[in-house]
Amino acid sequence: MSNQSSRQGFASRPADSERWIKAPERKPNAGAANGFTARLTIDVTPDQRARIKIVAFQRGVTVADMLRDLFAREFPIIDGEKP
């Protein structure tokens, strides 16, 4: 009953949490000047969330990458403006 599975699930904790936290990003975004420095939280309906995830999957990208591209397109950096 208390036997733990040797299989690691996708949400399992890393063995060395300090090293995991300090590890660099796996795939840095070439468009980001200094990396990502802020997290954006928005409220969407479950239907919107599902549609966003489906479209990202169909395009073969992550939701985060798709939304970063959307924001970059909709809110471009204007000449002389700090990124």
Coordinates of N, CA, C and O in Angstrom, one line a residue:
M1 N 0.8 -1.2 0.0 CA 0.0 0.0 0.0 C 0.9 1.3 0.0 O 0.6 2.2 -0.7
S2 N 1.9 1.3 0.8 CA 2.8 2.5 0.8 C 4.0 2.4 -0.1 O 4.9 3.2 -0.1
N3 N 4.0 1.4 -1.0 CA 5.1 1.2 -1.9 C 5.0 2.4 -2.9 O 3.9 2.6 -3.5
Q4 N 6.1 3.1 -3.1 CA 6.1 4.1 -4.1 C 6.5 3.6 -5.4 O 7.4 2.7 -5.5
S5 N 5.9 4.1 -6.5 CA 6.2 3.7 -7.8 C 7.6 4.3 -8.2 O 7.9 5.4 -7.8
S6 N 8.4 3.5 -8.9 CA 9.7 4.0 -9.3 C 9.6 5.0 -10.5 O 10.5 5.6 -10.9
R7 N 8.4 5.0 -11.1 CA 8.1 5.9 -12.2 C 8.0 7.3 -11.7 O 7.3 7.6 -10.7
Q8 N 8.6 8.3 -12.4 CA 8.4 9.7 -12.1 C 7.3 10.3 -12.9 O 7.3 10.1 -14.1
G9 N 6.4 11.0 -12.2 CA 5.3 11.6 -12.9 C 5.8 13.0 -13.4 O 6.8 13.5 -13.0
F10 N 5.0 13.6 -14.3 CA 5.4 14.9 -14.8 C 5.4 16.0 -13.7 O 6.1 17.0 -13.9
A11 N 4.7 15.8 -12.6 CA 4.7 16.8 -11.6 C 5.6 16.4 -10.4 O 5.5 16.9 -9.3
S12 N 6.5 15.4 -10.6 CA 7.3 15.0 -9.5 C 8.3 16.1 -9.1 O 8.7 16.9 -10.0
R13 N 8.7 16.1 -7.9 CA 9.7 17.1 -7.5 C 11.1 16.7 -7.8 O 11.4 15.5 -7.8
P14 N 12.0 17.6 -8.2 CA 13.3 17.2 -8.5 C 14.1 16.8 -7.3 O 13.8 17.3 -6.2
A15 N 15.1 16.0 -7.4 CA 15.8 15.5 -6.3 C 16.6 16.7 -5.6 O 16.7 16.8 -4.4
D16 N 17.2 17.5 -6.5 CA 18.0 18.6 -6.0 C 17.3 19.9 -6.3 O 17.6 20.5 -7.4
S17 N 16.4 20.4 -5.5 CA 15.6 21.5 -5.8 C 16.4 22.8 -6.0 O 16.1 23.6 -6.8
E18 N 17.5 23.0 -5.2 CA 18.2 24.2 -5.4 C 18.9 24.3 -6.7 O 18.8 25.4 -7.4
R19 N 19.4 23.2 -7.2 CA 20.1 23.2 -8.6 C 19.0 23.4 -9.6 O 19.2 24.1 -10.6
W20 N 17.8 22.8 -9.4 CA 16.7 22.9 -10.4 C 16.2 24.4 -10.5 O 16.0 24.9 -11.6
I21 N 16.1 25.1 -9.3 CA 15.6 26.4 -9.3 C 16.6 27.4 -10.0 O 16.2 28.3 -10.8
K22 N 17.9 27.2 -9.8 CA 18.9 28.0 -10.3 C 19.3 27.7 -11.7 O 20.1 28.4 -12.4
A23 N 18.8 26.6 -12.3 CA 19.2 26.2 -13.6 C 18.7 27.2 -14.7 O 17.6 27.8 -14.5
P24 N 19.5 27.4 -15.7 CA 19.0 28.3 -16.8 C 17.9 27.8 -17.6 O 17.6 26.5 -17.5
E25 N 17.2 28.6 -18.3 CA 16.0 28.2 -19.1 C 16.5 27.2 -20.1 O 17.7 27.3 -20.6
R26 N 15.7 26.2 -20.5 CA 16.1 25.2 -21.4 C 16.2 25.8 -22.8 O 17.2 25.5 -23.5
K27 N 15.3 26.6 -23.2 CA 15.3 27.1 -24.6 C 15.1 28.6 -24.5 O 13.9 29.1 -24.5
P28 N 16.1 29.4 -24.5 CA 15.9 30.9 -24.4 C 15.3 31.4 -25.6 O 15.5 31.0 -26.7
N29 N 14.4 32.4 -25.5 CA 13.7 33.0 -26.6 C 14.6 34.0 -27.2 O 15.1 34.9 -26.6
A30 N 14.9 33.8 -28.5 CA 15.9 34.7 -29.2 C 15.4 36.2 -29.3 O 16.2 37.1 -29.3
G31 N 14.1 36.4 -29.2 CA 13.6 37.7 -29.3 C 13.7 38.5 -28.0 O 13.5 39.7 -28.0
A32 N 13.9 37.8 -26.9 CA 14.0 38.5 -25.6 C 15.4 39.1 -25.4 O 16.4 38.4 -25.5
A33 N 15.4 40.4 -25.1 CA 16.7 41.1 -25.0 C 17.5 40.6 -23.7 O 18.6 40.2 -23.8
N34 N 16.8 40.6 -22.6 CA 17.5 40.2 -21.3 C 16.8 39.1 -20.7 O 16.8 38.9 -19.4
G35 N 16.1 38.3 -21.4 CA 15.3 37.2 -20.8 C 14.0 37.7 -20.2 O 13.6 38.8 -20.4
F36 N 13.3 36.8 -19.6 CA 12.0 37.1 -19.1 C 12.1 37.6 -17.7 O 12.7 36.9 -16.9
T37 N 11.5 38.7 -17.4 CA 11.7 39.3 -16.0 C 10.3 39.4 -15.3 O 10.3 39.9 -14.2
A38 N 9.2 39.1 -16.0 CA 7.9 39.3 -15.4 C 7.0 38.2 -15.8 O 7.1 37.7 -16.9
R39 N 6.0 37.9 -14.9 CA 5.0 36.9 -15.2 C 3.7 37.7 -15.3 O 3.4 38.6 -14.5
L40 N 2.9 37.4 -16.3 CA 1.6 38.0 -16.6 C 0.5 37.0 -16.3 O 0.5 35.9 -16.8
T41 N -0.4 37.4 -15.4 CA -1.6 36.6 -15.1 C -2.8 37.2 -15.6 O -3.1 38.4 -15.3
I42 N -3.6 36.5 -16.4 CA -4.9 37.0 -16.9 C -6.0 36.0 -16.6 O -5.7 34.8 -16.4
D43 N -7.2 36.5 -16.5 CA -8.3 35.7 -16.2 C -9.0 35.4 -17.6 O -9.3 36.3 -18.3
V44 N -9.2 34.1 -17.9 CA -9.9 33.7 -19.1 C -10.9 32.6 -18.7 O -10.8 32.0 -17.7
T45 N -11.9 32.5 -19.5 CA -12.9 31.5 -19.2 C -12.3 30.1 -19.6 O -11.3 30.0 -20.4
P46 N -12.8 29.0 -19.0 CA -12.3 27.7 -19.4 C -12.4 27.4 -20.9 O -11.5 26.8 -21.5
D47 N -13.5 28.0 -21.6 CA -13.6 27.8 -23.0 C -12.5 28.5 -23.8 O -11.9 28.0 -24.7
Q48 N -12.1 29.7 -23.3 CA -11.1 30.5 -24.0 C -9.7 29.8 -23.8 O -8.9 29.6 -24.7
R49 N -9.5 29.3 -22.6 CA -8.3 28.6 -22.3 C -8.1 27.3 -23.1 O -7.1 27.1 -23.7
A50 N -9.2 26.6 -23.3 CA -9.2 25.4 -24.1 C -8.9 25.8 -25.6 O -8.1 25.1 -26.2
R51 N -9.5 26.8 -26.1 CA -9.3 27.2 -27.5 C -7.8 27.7 -27.7 O -7.2 27.3 -28.7
I52 N -7.3 28.4 -26.7 CA -5.9 28.9 -26.8 C -5.0 27.6 -26.9 O -4.0 27.6 -27.7
K53 N -5.2 26.7 -26.0 CA -4.3 25.5 -25.9 C -4.4 24.7 -27.2 O -3.4 24.2 -27.7
I54 N -5.6 24.6 -27.7 CA -5.8 23.8 -29.0 C -5.1 24.4 -30.1 O -4.4 23.8 -30.9
V55 N -5.2 25.7 -30.3 CA -4.5 26.5 -31.3 C -3.0 26.3 -31.2 O -2.3 26.1 -32.2
A56 N -2.5 26.5 -30.0 CA -1.1 26.4 -29.8 C -0.6 25.0 -30.2 O 0.4 24.8 -30.9
F57 N -1.3 23.9 -29.8 CA -1.0 22.6 -30.1 C -1.0 22.4 -31.6 O -0.1 21.8 -32.2
Q58 N -2.0 22.9 -32.3 CA -2.1 22.8 -33.8 C -1.0 23.4 -34.5 O -0.5 23.0 -35.5
R59 N -0.5 24.5 -33.9 CA 0.7 25.3 -34.5 C 2.0 24.7 -34.1 O 3.0 25.1 -34.6
G60 N 2.0 23.7 -33.1 CA 3.2 23.1 -32.7 C 4.1 24.0 -31.8 O 5.3 23.9 -31.9
V61 N 3.5 24.9 -31.1 CA 4.2 25.8 -30.2 C 3.6 25.7 -28.8 O 2.5 25.2 -28.6
T62 N 4.3 26.3 -27.8 CA 3.7 26.3 -26.5 C 2.8 27.5 -26.4 O 2.9 28.5 -27.2
V63 N 1.9 27.5 -25.5 CA 1.0 28.6 -25.3 C 1.8 29.9 -25.0 O 1.5 31.0 -25.5
A64 N 2.8 29.8 -24.1 CA 3.6 30.9 -23.8 C 4.3 31.5 -25.0 O 4.3 32.8 -25.2
D65 N 4.9 30.7 -25.8 CA 5.5 31.2 -27.0 C 4.5 31.9 -28.0 O 4.8 32.9 -28.6
M66 N 3.4 31.3 -28.1 CA 2.4 31.8 -29.0 C 1.9 33.2 -28.5 O 1.8 34.1 -29.3
L67 N 1.7 33.3 -27.2 CA 1.2 34.6 -26.6 C 2.3 35.6 -26.6 O 2.0 36.8 -26.9
R68 N 3.6 35.2 -26.5 CA 4.7 36.2 -26.6 C 4.7 36.8 -28.0 O 4.9 38.0 -28.2
D69 N 4.6 35.9 -29.0 CA 4.5 36.4 -30.4 C 3.4 37.3 -30.6 O 3.5 38.3 -31.3
L70 N 2.2 37.0 -30.1 CA 1.0 37.8 -30.2 C 1.3 39.2 -29.6 O 1.0 40.2 -30.2
F71 N 1.8 39.2 -28.4 CA 2.1 40.5 -27.7 C 3.1 41.3 -28.5 O 3.0 42.5 -28.6
A72 N 4.1 40.7 -29.0 CA 5.2 41.4 -29.8 C 4.6 42.0 -31.0 O 4.9 43.1 -31.4
R73 N 3.7 41.3 -31.7 CA 3.0 41.8 -32.9 C 2.1 42.9 -32.6 O 2.0 43.9 -33.3
E74 N 1.3 42.8 -31.5 CA 0.3 43.8 -31.2 C 0.8 45.0 -30.5 O 0.3 46.1 -30.5
F75 N 1.9 44.8 -29.8 CA 2.5 45.9 -29.0 C 4.0 46.0 -29.4 O 4.9 45.7 -28.5
P76 N 4.3 46.4 -30.6 CA 5.7 46.5 -31.0 C 6.5 47.6 -30.3 O 5.9 48.6 -29.8
I77 N 7.8 47.4 -30.2 CA 8.7 48.4 -29.6 C 8.8 49.6 -30.6 O 9.2 49.4 -31.8
I78 N 8.5 50.8 -30.2 CA 8.6 52.0 -31.0 C 10.0 52.5 -30.9 O 10.7 52.4 -29.9
D79 N 10.5 53.0 -32.1 CA 11.9 53.5 -32.1 C 12.1 54.5 -31.0 O 11.3 55.4 -30.7
G80 N 13.2 54.3 -30.3 CA 13.6 55.2 -29.2 C 13.0 54.7 -27.8 O 13.4 55.3 -26.8
E81 N 12.2 53.8 -27.8 CA 11.5 53.3 -26.6 C 12.4 52.2 -26.0 O 13.0 51.4 -26.7
K82 N 12.5 52.2 -24.7 CA 13.3 51.1 -24.1 C 12.5 49.8 -24.1 O 11.3 49.8 -23.9
P83 N 13.2 48.7 -24.5 CA 12.5 47.4 -24.5 C 12.1 46.9 -23.2 O 12.6 47.2 -22.2

